[in-house]
PDB file of C-alpha atoms in Angstrom:
ATOM      1  CA  UNK S   1     144.920 181.144 -28.333  1.00 46.00           C
ATOM      2  CA  UNK S   2     141.224 181.532 -27.890  1.00 48.00           C
ATOM      3  CA  UNK S   3     139.821 183.487 -24.966  1.00 57.00           C
ATOM      4  CA  UNK S   4     142.965 185.488 -24.475  1.00 60.00           C
ATOM      5  CA  UNK S   5     143.385 187.943 -21.638  1.00 70.00           C
ATOM      6  CA  UNK S   6     144.260 191.469 -22.727  1.00 77.00           C
ATOM      7  CA  UNK S   7     147.371 192.970 -21.167  1.00 89.00           C
ATOM      8  CA  UNK S   8     149.083 196.324 -21.464  1.00 92.00           C
ATOM      9  CA  UNK S   9     151.137 196.805 -24.627  1.00 93.00           C
ATOM     10  CA  UNK S  10     154.180 197.841 -22.577  1.00 95.00           C
ATOM     11  CA  UNK S  11     154.288 194.285 -21.186  1.00 95.00           C
ATOM     12  CA  UNK S  12     154.199 192.684 -24.626  1.00 96.00           C
ATOM     13  CA  UNK S  13     156.916 195.040 -25.871  1.00 96.00           C
ATOM     14  CA  UNK S  14     159.081 194.243 -22.847  1.00 97.00           C
ATOM     15  CA  UNK S  15     158.577 190.541 -23.500  1.00 98.00           C
ATOM     16  CA  UNK S  16     159.525 190.942 -27.152  1.00 97.00           C
ATOM     17  CA  UNK S  17     162.684 192.844 -26.179  1.00 98.00           C
ATOM     18  CA  UNK S  18     163.688 190.183 -23.670  1.00 98.00           C
ATOM     19  CA  UNK S  19     163.061 187.343 -26.117  1.00 98.00           C
ATOM     20  CA  UNK S  20     165.158 189.125 -28.747  1.00 97.00           C
ATOM     21  CA  UNK S  21     168.072 189.558 -26.328  1.00 98.00           C
ATOM     22  CA  UNK S  22     167.842 185.949 -25.169  1.00 98.00           C
ATOM     23  CA  UNK S  23     167.598 184.561 -28.700  1.00 97.00           C
ATOM     24  CA  UNK S  24     170.465 186.719 -29.909  1.00 97.00           C
ATOM     25  CA  UNK S  25     172.789 185.581 -27.118  1.00 97.00           C
ATOM     26  CA  UNK S  26     171.785 181.897 -27.152  1.00 97.00           C
ATOM     27  CA  UNK S  27     173.821 179.276 -28.986  1.00 96.00           C
ATOM     28  CA  UNK S  28     173.719 175.467 -28.991  1.00 94.00           C
ATOM     29  CA  UNK S  29     175.918 174.196 -26.183  1.00 94.00           C
ATOM     30  CA  UNK S  30     175.634 177.384 -24.124  1.00 95.00           C
ATOM     31  CA  UNK S  31     174.607 175.393 -21.046  1.00 92.00           C
ATOM     32  CA  UNK S  32     177.880 173.440 -21.296  1.00 94.00           C
ATOM     33  CA  UNK S  33     180.092 176.371 -22.271  1.00 96.00           C
ATOM     34  CA  UNK S  34     178.721 178.647 -19.551  1.00 95.00           C
ATOM     35  CA  UNK S  35     178.398 176.727 -16.284  1.00 93.00           C
ATOM     36  CA  UNK S  36     175.318 177.803 -14.379  1.00 94.00           C
ATOM     37  CA  UNK S  37     173.418 178.966 -17.474  1.00 95.00           C
ATOM     38  CA  UNK S  38     170.007 177.400 -17.998  1.00 96.00           C
ATOM     39  CA  UNK S  39     167.659 178.307 -20.840  1.00 97.00           C
ATOM     40  CA  UNK S  40     164.832 178.027 -18.289  1.00 97.00           C
ATOM     41  CA  UNK S  41     166.172 181.143 -16.555  1.00 97.00           C
ATOM     42  CA  UNK S  42     165.972 183.065 -19.833  1.00 98.00           C
ATOM     43  CA  UNK S  43     162.410 181.828 -20.344  1.00 98.00           C
ATOM     44  CA  UNK S  44     161.484 182.941 -16.814  1.00 98.00           C
ATOM     45  CA  UNK S  45     163.016 186.385 -17.431  1.00 98.00           C
ATOM     46  CA  UNK S  46     161.287 186.772 -20.801  1.00 98.00           C
ATOM     47  CA  UNK S  47     157.863 185.703 -19.523  1.00 98.00           C
ATOM     48  CA  UNK S  48     157.975 187.799 -16.338  1.00 98.00           C
ATOM     49  CA  UNK S  49     156.137 190.806 -17.864  1.00 97.00           C
ATOM     50  CA  UNK S  50     153.257 188.447 -18.748  1.00 96.00           C
ATOM     51  CA  UNK S  51     152.831 187.092 -15.214  1.00 94.00           C
ATOM     52  CA  UNK S  52     149.203 188.292 -15.066  1.00 92.00           C
ATOM     53  CA  UNK S  53     148.108 185.932 -17.841  1.00 94.00           C
ATOM     54  CA  UNK S  54     146.073 182.872 -16.834  1.00 94.00           C
ATOM     55  CA  UNK S  55     148.292 179.813 -16.270  1.00 94.00           C
ATOM     56  CA  UNK S  56     147.264 178.051 -19.491  1.00 94.00           C
ATOM     57  CA  UNK S  57     148.045 181.090 -21.643  1.00 93.00           C
ATOM     58  CA  UNK S  58     151.262 181.734 -19.764  1.00 95.00           C
ATOM     59  CA  UNK S  59     152.398 178.137 -20.310  1.00 96.00           C
ATOM     60  CA  UNK S  60     151.654 178.379 -24.036  1.00 96.00           C
ATOM     61  CA  UNK S  61     153.583 181.650 -24.332  1.00 96.00           C
ATOM     62  CA  UNK S  62     156.481 180.193 -22.333  1.00 97.00           C
ATOM     63  CA  UNK S  63     156.740 177.306 -24.797  1.00 98.00           C
ATOM     64  CA  UNK S  64     156.723 179.766 -27.701  1.00 97.00           C
ATOM     65  CA  UNK S  65     159.454 181.756 -25.949  1.00 98.00           C
ATOM     66  CA  UNK S  66     161.553 178.607 -25.555  1.00 98.00           C
ATOM     67  CA  UNK S  67     161.252 177.952 -29.281  1.00 98.00           C
ATOM     68  CA  UNK S  68     162.117 181.567 -30.142  1.00 98.00           C
ATOM     69  CA  UNK S  69     165.260 181.367 -28.013  1.00 98.00           C
ATOM     70  CA  UNK S  70     166.526 177.959 -29.097  1.00 97.00           C
ATOM     71  CA  UNK S  71     165.421 177.672 -32.746  1.00 97.00           C
ATOM     72  CA  UNK S  72     166.956 180.234 -35.101  1.00 94.00           C
ATOM     73  CA  UNK S  73     164.498 179.138 -37.821  1.00 96.00           C
ATOM     74  CA  UNK S  74     161.383 179.660 -35.679  1.00 96.00           C
ATOM     75  CA  UNK S  75     158.547 181.809 -37.017  1.00 95.00           C
ATOM     76  CA  UNK S  76     159.398 185.134 -35.412  1.00 95.00           C
ATOM     77  CA  UNK S  77     156.597 186.991 -37.162  1.00 96.00           C
ATOM     78  CA  UNK S  78     154.057 184.503 -35.802  1.00 95.00           C
ATOM     79  CA  UNK S  79     155.378 185.066 -32.292  1.00 96.00           C
ATOM     80  CA  UNK S  80     155.088 188.842 -32.672  1.00 95.00           C
ATOM     81  CA  UNK S  81     151.514 188.414 -33.919  1.00 94.00           C
ATOM     82  CA  UNK S  82     150.620 186.328 -30.844  1.00 93.00           C
ATOM     83  CA  UNK S  83     152.122 188.929 -28.512  1.00 93.00           C
ATOM     84  CA  UNK S  84     150.368 191.777 -30.319  1.00 92.00           C
ATOM     85  CA  UNK S  85     147.037 190.001 -29.959  1.00 92.00           C
ATOM     86  CA  UNK S  86     147.484 190.049 -26.171  1.00 90.00           C
ATOM     87  CA  UNK S  87     147.937 193.813 -25.979  1.00 88.00           C
ATOM     88  CA  UNK S  88     145.245 196.353 -25.298  1.00 60.00           C
ATOM     89  CA  UNK S  89     144.280 198.128 -28.496  1.00 45.00           C
TER      90      UNK S  89
END
């Protein structure tokens, strides 16, 4: 993600927390087993602390969040590295 916008670390930590909760509670078939559940709502909730990112960055992060939630084999460390790079140092 070249040309990233720096955001406050508290926002990246909140995003990481939300992604962890969503990934931990997600299971294949959840949308069928729990009427009204949509993974998109979890993605929206997880990405909310990053709302100040430019649209292109936000869309890329949202896709990474979707993968973190739905794929138990996804590269979690890579996701954390991307989030950390967004935070103010």
